[in-house]
PDB file of C-alpha atoms in Angstrom:
ATOM      1  CA  ALA A 381      14.199  22.154   2.416  1.00 76.00           C
ATOM      2  CA  GLN A 382      13.578  19.828  -0.495  1.00 84.00           C
ATOM      3  CA  SER A 383      14.149  20.451  -4.248  1.00 90.00           C
ATOM      4  CA  VAL A 384      14.028  18.529  -7.541  1.00 94.00           C
ATOM      5  CA  THR A 385      16.199  19.120 -10.519  1.00 95.00           C
ATOM      6  CA  GLN A 386      15.243  17.605 -14.041  1.00 96.00           C
ATOM      7  CA  LEU A 387      17.995  17.527 -16.551  1.00 92.00           C
ATOM      8  CA  GLY A 388      16.986  18.513 -19.838  1.00 91.00           C
ATOM      9  CA  SER A 389      14.024  20.786 -20.484  1.00 93.00           C
ATOM     10  CA  HIS A 390      13.321  19.011 -23.899  1.00 96.00           C
ATOM     11  CA  VAL A 391      14.055  15.376 -24.790  1.00 97.00           C
ATOM     12  CA  SER A 392      13.204  13.764 -28.269  1.00 97.00           C
ATOM     13  CA  VAL A 393      13.040  10.071 -28.928  1.00 97.00           C
ATOM     14  CA  SER A 394      12.098   8.094 -31.862  1.00 97.00           C
ATOM     15  CA  GLU A 395       8.980   6.145 -31.913  1.00 97.00           C
ATOM     16  CA  GLY A 396       9.969   2.556 -30.361  1.00 97.00           C
ATOM     17  CA  ALA A 397      12.998   3.790 -28.614  1.00 97.00           C
ATOM     18  CA  LEU A 398      14.071   3.935 -25.107  1.00 97.00           C
ATOM     19  CA  VAL A 399      12.584   6.789 -22.952  1.00 98.00           C
ATOM     20  CA  LEU A 400      14.709   8.082 -20.313  1.00 98.00           C
ATOM     21  CA  LEU A 401      13.784  11.269 -18.198  1.00 98.00           C
ATOM     22  CA  ARG A 402      16.057  12.419 -15.404  1.00 97.00           C
ATOM     23  CA  CYS A 403      15.337  13.536 -11.965  1.00 97.00           C
ATOM     24  CA  ASN A 404      17.537  14.283  -8.958  1.00 97.00           C
ATOM     25  CA  TYR A 405      16.206  15.230  -5.731  1.00 94.00           C
ATOM     26  CA  SER A 406      17.506  16.804  -2.533  1.00 91.00           C
ATOM     27  CA  SER A 407      15.597  16.094   0.920  1.00 83.00           C
ATOM     28  CA  SER A 408      16.698  16.244   4.451  1.00 78.00           C
ATOM     29  CA  VAL A 409      14.304  13.482   5.212  1.00 79.00           C
ATOM     30  CA  PRO A 410      13.495  10.089   3.686  1.00 80.00           C
ATOM     31  CA  PRO A 411      11.648  11.402   0.537  1.00 85.00           C
ATOM     32  CA  TYR A 412       8.340  10.498  -1.316  1.00 89.00           C
ATOM     33  CA  LEU A 413       8.936  10.821  -5.130  1.00 92.00           C
ATOM     34  CA  PHE A 414       6.460  11.385  -7.895  1.00 93.00           C
ATOM     35  CA  TRP A 415       6.284  11.501 -11.507  1.00 96.00           C
ATOM     36  CA  TYR A 416       3.294  13.322 -13.054  1.00 96.00           C
ATOM     37  CA  VAL A 417       2.303  13.627 -16.702  1.00 96.00           C
ATOM     38  CA  GLN A 418       0.765  16.888 -18.428  1.00 94.00           C
ATOM     39  CA  TYR A 419      -0.900  16.295 -21.871  1.00 93.00           C
ATOM     40  CA  PRO A 420      -1.523  19.573 -23.598  1.00 88.00           C
ATOM     41  CA  ASN A 421      -4.163  21.956 -22.109  1.00 84.00           C
ATOM     42  CA  GLN A 422      -4.826  19.393 -19.478  1.00 87.00           C
ATOM     43  CA  GLY A 423      -4.155  19.095 -15.749  1.00 89.00           C
ATOM     44  CA  LEU A 424      -1.413  16.892 -14.147  1.00 92.00           C
ATOM     45  CA  GLN A 425      -1.947  13.142 -13.978  1.00 93.00           C
ATOM     46  CA  LEU A 426      -0.168  10.850 -11.551  1.00 92.00           C
ATOM     47  CA  LEU A 427       2.176   8.432 -13.378  1.00 95.00           C
ATOM     48  CA  LEU A 428       3.859   6.749 -10.514  1.00 93.00           C
ATOM     49  CA  LYS A 429       5.184   7.262  -7.136  1.00 90.00           C
ATOM     50  CA  TYR A 430       7.803   5.953  -4.512  1.00 90.00           C
ATOM     51  CA  THR A 431       6.843   5.805  -0.844  1.00 84.00           C
ATOM     52  CA  SER A 432       9.579   3.808   0.683  1.00 77.00           C
ATOM     53  CA  ALA A 433       8.540   0.452  -0.147  1.00 76.00           C
ATOM     54  CA  ALA A 434      10.062  -1.364  -3.359  1.00 85.00           C
ATOM     55  CA  THR A 435      12.752   0.801  -5.084  1.00 89.00           C
ATOM     56  CA  LEU A 436      11.500  -0.050  -8.589  1.00 94.00           C
ATOM     57  CA  VAL A 437       8.199   1.474  -9.238  1.00 93.00           C
ATOM     58  CA  LYS A 438       5.733   0.767 -12.086  1.00 94.00           C
ATOM     59  CA  GLY A 439       3.391   3.268 -13.232  1.00 93.00           C
ATOM     60  CA  ILE A 440       0.824   3.560 -15.976  1.00 92.00           C
ATOM     61  CA  ASN A 441       1.344   3.488 -19.672  1.00 93.00           C
ATOM     62  CA  GLY A 442       4.309   1.231 -19.249  1.00 95.00           C
ATOM     63  CA  PHE A 443       6.496   3.756 -17.233  1.00 97.00           C
ATOM     64  CA  GLU A 444       8.722   2.754 -14.446  1.00 96.00           C
ATOM     65  CA  ALA A 445      11.284   4.574 -12.135  1.00 97.00           C
ATOM     66  CA  GLU A 446      13.860   3.284  -9.929  1.00 95.00           C
ATOM     67  CA  PHE A 447      14.830   5.047  -6.673  1.00 94.00           C
ATOM     68  CA  LYS A 448      18.550   5.362  -5.922  1.00 94.00           C
ATOM     69  CA  LYS A 449      19.418   6.747  -2.655  1.00 91.00           C
ATOM     70  CA  SER A 450      23.159   6.731  -3.397  1.00 92.00           C
ATOM     71  CA  GLU A 451      22.592   8.798  -6.370  1.00 93.00           C
ATOM     72  CA  THR A 452      19.471  10.762  -5.065  1.00 94.00           C
ATOM     73  CA  SER A 453      18.019  10.000  -8.375  1.00 95.00           C
ATOM     74  CA  PHE A 454      14.497   8.808  -9.568  1.00 96.00           C
ATOM     75  CA  HIS A 455      14.810   8.453 -13.290  1.00 97.00           C
ATOM     76  CA  LEU A 456      11.745   7.790 -15.471  1.00 98.00           C
ATOM     77  CA  THR A 457      12.168   4.880 -18.015  1.00 98.00           C
ATOM     78  CA  LYS A 458       9.867   3.447 -20.683  1.00 98.00           C
ATOM     79  CA  PRO A 459      11.265   0.735 -22.915  1.00 97.00           C
ATOM     80  CA  SER A 460       9.462   1.587 -26.052  1.00 97.00           C
ATOM     81  CA  ALA A 461       8.095   5.066 -26.814  1.00 97.00           C
ATOM     82  CA  HIS A 462       4.647   5.662 -28.399  1.00 96.00           C
ATOM     83  CA  MET A 463       3.388   8.592 -30.148  1.00 96.00           C
ATOM     84  CA  SER A 464       0.857   9.172 -27.566  1.00 95.00           C
ATOM     85  CA  ASP A 465       3.842   9.488 -24.770  1.00 97.00           C
ATOM     86  CA  ALA A 466       4.181  13.076 -26.082  1.00 97.00           C
ATOM     87  CA  ALA A 467       3.628  15.228 -23.022  1.00 96.00           C
ATOM     88  CA  GLU A 468       5.433  17.288 -20.322  1.00 95.00           C
ATOM     89  CA  TYR A 469       6.554  15.230 -17.383  1.00 97.00           C
ATOM     90  CA  PHE A 470       7.205  16.704 -13.860  1.00 96.00           C
ATOM     91  CA  CYS A 471       9.110  14.953 -11.117  1.00 96.00           C
ATOM     92  CA  ALA A 472       8.179  16.008  -7.566  1.00 94.00           C
ATOM     93  CA  VAL A 473       9.216  15.129  -3.989  1.00 91.00           C
ATOM     94  CA  SER A 474       7.430  15.458  -0.579  1.00 86.00           C
ATOM     95  CA  GLU A 475       8.570  14.830   2.963  1.00 74.00           C
ATOM     96  CA  GLY A 476       5.812  12.096   3.399  1.00 65.00           C
ATOM     97  CA  PHE A 477       4.300  11.256   6.736  1.00 62.00           C
ATOM     98  CA  GLY A 478       1.080  13.278   5.948  1.00 59.00           C
ATOM     99  CA  ASN A 479       3.111  16.383   4.981  1.00 62.00           C
ATOM    100  CA  GLU A 480       1.474  16.109   1.654  1.00 72.00           C
ATOM    101  CA  LYS A 481       3.165  19.340   0.171  1.00 80.00           C
ATOM    102  CA  LEU A 482       4.984  18.656  -3.172  1.00 87.00           C
ATOM    103  CA  THR A 483       8.016  20.461  -4.658  1.00 90.00           C
ATOM    104  CA  PHE A 484       8.046  20.227  -8.259  1.00 93.00           C
ATOM    105  CA  GLY A 485      10.782  20.015 -10.866  1.00 94.00           C
ATOM    106  CA  THR A 486      10.658  22.428 -13.935  1.00 94.00           C
ATOM    107  CA  GLY A 487       9.481  19.763 -16.248  1.00 95.00           C
ATOM    108  CA  THR A 488      10.694  18.057 -19.263  1.00 96.00           C
ATOM    109  CA  ARG A 489       8.890  18.150 -22.764  1.00 96.00           C
ATOM    110  CA  LEU A 490       8.997  14.787 -24.296  1.00 97.00           C
ATOM    111  CA  THR A 491       8.686  14.889 -28.188  1.00 97.00           C
ATOM    112  CA  ILE A 492       8.259  11.533 -30.183  1.00 97.00           C
ATOM    113  CA  ILE A 493       9.698  11.356 -33.479  1.00 97.00           C
ATOM    114  CA  PRO A 494       7.726   9.187 -36.068  1.00 95.00           C
TER     115      PRO A 494
ATOM    116  CA  ASN B 553     -17.339  11.533  -9.552  1.00 72.00           C
ATOM    117  CA  ALA B 554     -16.057  14.756 -11.200  1.00 78.00           C
ATOM    118  CA  GLY B 555     -12.964  14.980  -9.162  1.00 92.00           C
ATOM    119  CA  VAL B 556     -11.351  18.390  -9.062  1.00 95.00           C
ATOM    120  CA  THR B 557     -13.075  21.165 -11.125  1.00 96.00           C
ATOM    121  CA  GLN B 558     -12.080  24.729 -11.827  1.00 97.00           C
ATOM    122  CA  THR B 559     -14.065  27.729 -12.830  1.00 96.00           C
ATOM    123  CA  PRO B 560     -13.415  29.621 -15.115  1.00 96.00           C
ATOM    124  CA  LYS B 561     -11.327  27.852 -17.657  1.00 94.00           C
ATOM    125  CA  PHE B 562     -10.161  31.250 -19.259  1.00 95.00           C
ATOM    126  CA  ARG B 563     -10.200  34.782 -18.129  1.00 95.00           C
ATOM    127  CA  VAL B 564      -8.635  38.011 -19.404  1.00 97.00           C
ATOM    128  CA  LEU B 565      -8.412  40.846 -16.691  1.00 96.00           C
ATOM    129  CA  LYS B 566      -7.212  44.407 -17.048  1.00 97.00           C
ATOM    130  CA  THR B 567      -4.347  45.598 -14.723  1.00 97.00           C
ATOM    131  CA  GLY B 568      -6.073  46.509 -11.341  1.00 96.00           C
ATOM    132  CA  GLN B 569      -9.154  44.329 -11.658  1.00 97.00           C
ATOM    133  CA  SER B 570      -9.977  41.697  -9.222  1.00 96.00           C
ATOM    134  CA  MET B 571     -11.170  38.128  -9.573  1.00 95.00           C
ATOM    135  CA  THR B 572     -11.869  34.758  -7.802  1.00 97.00           C
ATOM    136  CA  LEU B 573     -10.978  31.496  -9.106  1.00 97.00           C
ATOM    137  CA  LEU B 574     -13.277  28.563  -7.602  1.00 97.00           C
ATOM    138  CA  CYS B 575     -11.783  25.042  -7.123  1.00 97.00           C
ATOM    139  CA  ALA B 576     -14.271  22.323  -6.062  1.00 97.00           C
ATOM    140  CA  GLN B 577     -13.467  18.690  -5.231  1.00 96.00           C
ATOM    141  CA  ASP B 578     -15.931  15.786  -4.369  1.00 94.00           C
ATOM    142  CA  MET B 579     -13.445  13.419  -2.986  1.00 91.00           C
ATOM    143  CA  ASN B 580     -13.814  14.480   0.455  1.00 91.00           C
ATOM    144  CA  HIS B 581     -10.337  15.449   0.641  1.00 91.00           C
ATOM    145  CA  GLU B 582      -8.899  17.303   3.591  1.00 91.00           C
ATOM    146  CA  TYR B 583      -5.943  19.208   1.885  1.00 92.00           C
ATOM    147  CA  MET B 584      -6.175  21.630  -1.128  1.00 94.00           C
ATOM    148  CA  TYR B 585      -3.901  23.693  -2.964  1.00 95.00           C
ATOM    149  CA  TRP B 586      -3.511  26.340  -5.488  1.00 97.00           C
ATOM    150  CA  TYR B 587      -0.453  26.494  -7.810  1.00 96.00           C
ATOM    151  CA  ARG B 588       0.534  28.634 -10.791  1.00 96.00           C
ATOM    152  CA  GLN B 589       2.539  27.168 -13.798  1.00 94.00           C
ATOM    153  CA  ASP B 590       4.931  29.315 -15.863  1.00 93.00           C
ATOM    154  CA  PRO B 591       6.981  28.216 -18.834  1.00 87.00           C
ATOM    155  CA  GLY B 592      10.380  26.991 -17.619  1.00 84.00           C
ATOM    156  CA  MET B 593       9.420  27.149 -13.812  1.00 86.00           C
ATOM    157  CA  GLY B 594       7.224  24.151 -13.234  1.00 88.00           C
ATOM    158  CA  LEU B 595       4.540  24.507 -10.732  1.00 92.00           C
ATOM    159  CA  ARG B 596       4.845  26.829  -7.778  1.00 93.00           C
ATOM    160  CA  LEU B 597       2.700  26.477  -4.508  1.00 93.00           C
ATOM    161  CA  ILE B 598       0.636  29.827  -3.932  1.00 96.00           C
ATOM    162  CA  HIS B 599      -1.453  28.770  -0.972  1.00 96.00           C
ATOM    163  CA  TYR B 600      -2.678  25.606   0.552  1.00 94.00           C
ATOM    164  CA  SER B 601      -5.252  24.563   3.256  1.00 94.00           C
ATOM    165  CA  VAL B 602      -5.029  21.605   5.493  1.00 90.00           C
ATOM    166  CA  GLY B 603      -8.769  21.647   6.367  1.00 91.00           C
ATOM    167  CA  GLU B 604     -11.815  23.638   6.418  1.00 93.00           C
ATOM    168  CA  GLY B 605     -11.261  27.073   7.719  1.00 93.00           C
ATOM    169  CA  THR B 606      -7.562  27.027   7.590  1.00 93.00           C
ATOM    170  CA  THR B 607      -5.129  28.380   5.025  1.00 95.00           C
ATOM    171  CA  ALA B 608      -1.316  28.653   4.766  1.00 93.00           C
ATOM    172  CA  LYS B 609       1.229  30.449   2.439  1.00 94.00           C
ATOM    173  CA  GLY B 610       2.949  28.477   0.016  1.00 91.00           C
ATOM    174  CA  GLU B 611       6.091  29.481  -2.016  1.00 90.00           C
ATOM    175  CA  VAL B 612       4.696  32.526  -3.971  1.00 95.00           C
ATOM    176  CA  PRO B 613       1.931  33.938  -2.089  1.00 96.00           C
ATOM    177  CA  ASP B 614       2.278  37.740  -2.620  1.00 96.00           C
ATOM    178  CA  GLY B 615      -0.839  39.179  -4.366  1.00 96.00           C
ATOM    179  CA  TYR B 616      -3.062  36.392  -3.664  1.00 97.00           C
ATOM    180  CA  ASN B 617      -5.657  35.549  -1.167  1.00 96.00           C
ATOM    181  CA  VAL B 618      -7.419  32.397  -0.346  1.00 97.00           C
ATOM    182  CA  SER B 619     -10.498  31.089   1.667  1.00 97.00           C
ATOM    183  CA  ARG B 620     -11.695  27.487   2.525  1.00 97.00           C
ATOM    184  CA  LEU B 621     -15.141  28.031   4.055  1.00 95.00           C
ATOM    185  CA  LYS B 622     -16.266  24.683   2.897  1.00 95.00           C
ATOM    186  CA  LYS B 623     -14.217  21.434   2.877  1.00 95.00           C
ATOM    187  CA  GLN B 624     -14.913  20.980  -0.883  1.00 96.00           C
ATOM    188  CA  ASN B 625     -14.295  24.351  -2.025  1.00 97.00           C
ATOM    189  CA  PHE B 626     -10.883  26.327  -2.261  1.00 98.00           C
ATOM    190  CA  LEU B 627     -11.018  29.965  -3.644  1.00 98.00           C
ATOM    191  CA  LEU B 628      -8.237  31.902  -4.898  1.00 98.00           C
ATOM    192  CA  GLY B 629      -8.546  35.873  -5.104  1.00 97.00           C
ATOM    193  CA  LEU B 630      -6.618  38.375  -6.847  1.00 95.00           C
ATOM    194  CA  GLU B 631      -7.388  41.765  -5.386  1.00 91.00           C
ATOM    195  CA  SER B 632      -5.600  43.947  -7.939  1.00 95.00           C
ATOM    196  CA  ALA B 633      -4.475  41.998 -10.775  1.00 95.00           C
ATOM    197  CA  ALA B 634      -0.886  42.681 -12.426  1.00 96.00           C
ATOM    198  CA  PRO B 635       0.608  41.299 -15.550  1.00 96.00           C
ATOM    199  CA  SER B 636       3.025  39.294 -13.645  1.00 96.00           C
ATOM    200  CA  GLN B 637       0.160  37.157 -12.608  1.00 97.00           C
ATOM    201  CA  THR B 638      -0.508  36.041 -16.191  1.00 97.00           C
ATOM    202  CA  SER B 639      -0.233  32.322 -15.652  1.00 97.00           C
ATOM    203  CA  VAL B 640      -2.000  29.136 -15.637  1.00 95.00           C
ATOM    204  CA  TYR B 641      -3.448  28.194 -12.376  1.00 97.00           C
ATOM    205  CA  PHE B 642      -3.887  24.796 -11.125  1.00 96.00           C
ATOM    206  CA  CYS B 643      -5.845  23.611  -8.041  1.00 96.00           C
ATOM    207  CA  ALA B 644      -5.234  20.158  -6.513  1.00 95.00           C
ATOM    208  CA  SER B 645      -6.453  18.129  -3.409  1.00 93.00           C
ATOM    209  CA  SER B 646      -5.244  15.305  -1.336  1.00 88.00           C
ATOM    210  CA  TYR B 647      -5.659  13.276   1.714  1.00 79.00           C
ATOM    211  CA  PRO B 648      -9.183  11.524   2.120  1.00 70.00           C
ATOM    212  CA  SER B 649     -11.066  12.190   5.332  1.00 69.00           C
ATOM    213  CA  GLY B 650     -10.576   9.485   7.691  1.00 67.00           C
ATOM    214  CA  GLY B 651      -8.209   7.559   5.258  1.00 67.00           C
ATOM    215  CA  ILE B 652      -4.453   7.176   5.278  1.00 66.00           C
ATOM    216  CA  SER B 653      -2.224   9.748   3.794  1.00 65.00           C
ATOM    217  CA  THR B 654      -0.784   8.834   0.421  1.00 68.00           C
ATOM    218  CA  ASP B 655       0.708  12.194  -0.446  1.00 71.00           C
ATOM    219  CA  THR B 656      -1.035  11.877  -4.055  1.00 83.00           C
ATOM    220  CA  GLN B 657      -2.402  15.103  -5.233  1.00 89.00           C
ATOM    221  CA  TYR B 658      -5.428  15.108  -7.835  1.00 91.00           C
ATOM    222  CA  PHE B 659      -5.260  17.941 -10.130  1.00 93.00           C
ATOM    223  CA  GLY B 660      -8.014  20.140 -11.734  1.00 95.00           C
ATOM    224  CA  PRO B 661      -7.915  21.062 -15.461  1.00 93.00           C
ATOM    225  CA  GLY B 662      -6.530  24.484 -14.891  1.00 94.00           C
ATOM    226  CA  THR B 663      -7.436  28.156 -15.410  1.00 96.00           C
ATOM    227  CA  ARG B 664      -5.689  30.317 -18.120  1.00 95.00           C
ATOM    228  CA  LEU B 665      -5.393  33.682 -17.088  1.00 97.00           C
ATOM    229  CA  THR B 666      -4.061  36.866 -18.738  1.00 97.00           C
ATOM    230  CA  VAL B 667      -3.637  40.383 -17.326  1.00 96.00           C
ATOM    231  CA  LEU B 668      -3.407  42.917 -19.834  1.00 96.00           C
TER     232      LEU B 668
END
């Protein structure tokens, strides 16, 4: 069984500050890991994913995440927050190899302070 | 390419009424999924399908039924709606036919359902 824990249901950062959203996973097999973003009243959009290649993954809109097996973590970062980053962010895990089913975390709502 | 579309966008039902939510994708994906999203609970998988004519239960299947008669469509039915089914429902698809699995799911815009 696999699971995802997102620490902090709400995170606020000032515009221009570092964004750090935390995700820890549990999986019985080498996982595939994902970050999705949801803007208000919209569906989910893929930000980035880790599929056992490079441990530092770069995504869209300047976001990146690092897979750390020893810490079972996949934290999302962005060096400088922009007002347009305000959204809800979801971490998800799958078993890969065509399994395709995702297990989502409960989400982190990011607020940007002007 | 419309991607994944959902019909309707909003719906209000009375307890005991039935309805069907339609999901359509034009990406020739094999796999399709129905999720519900509730505050503080993330997305939970209701049912999914790994191909035309096949369906399987997800994490929270009770009170819902699904059908996948055509590859591009995945229907979610509520036979007797209950207030606990008030939620936002998302459809997603993945795995292009004849392609390589990428485990990336593409989501529709959602259907907001209220059951009174």
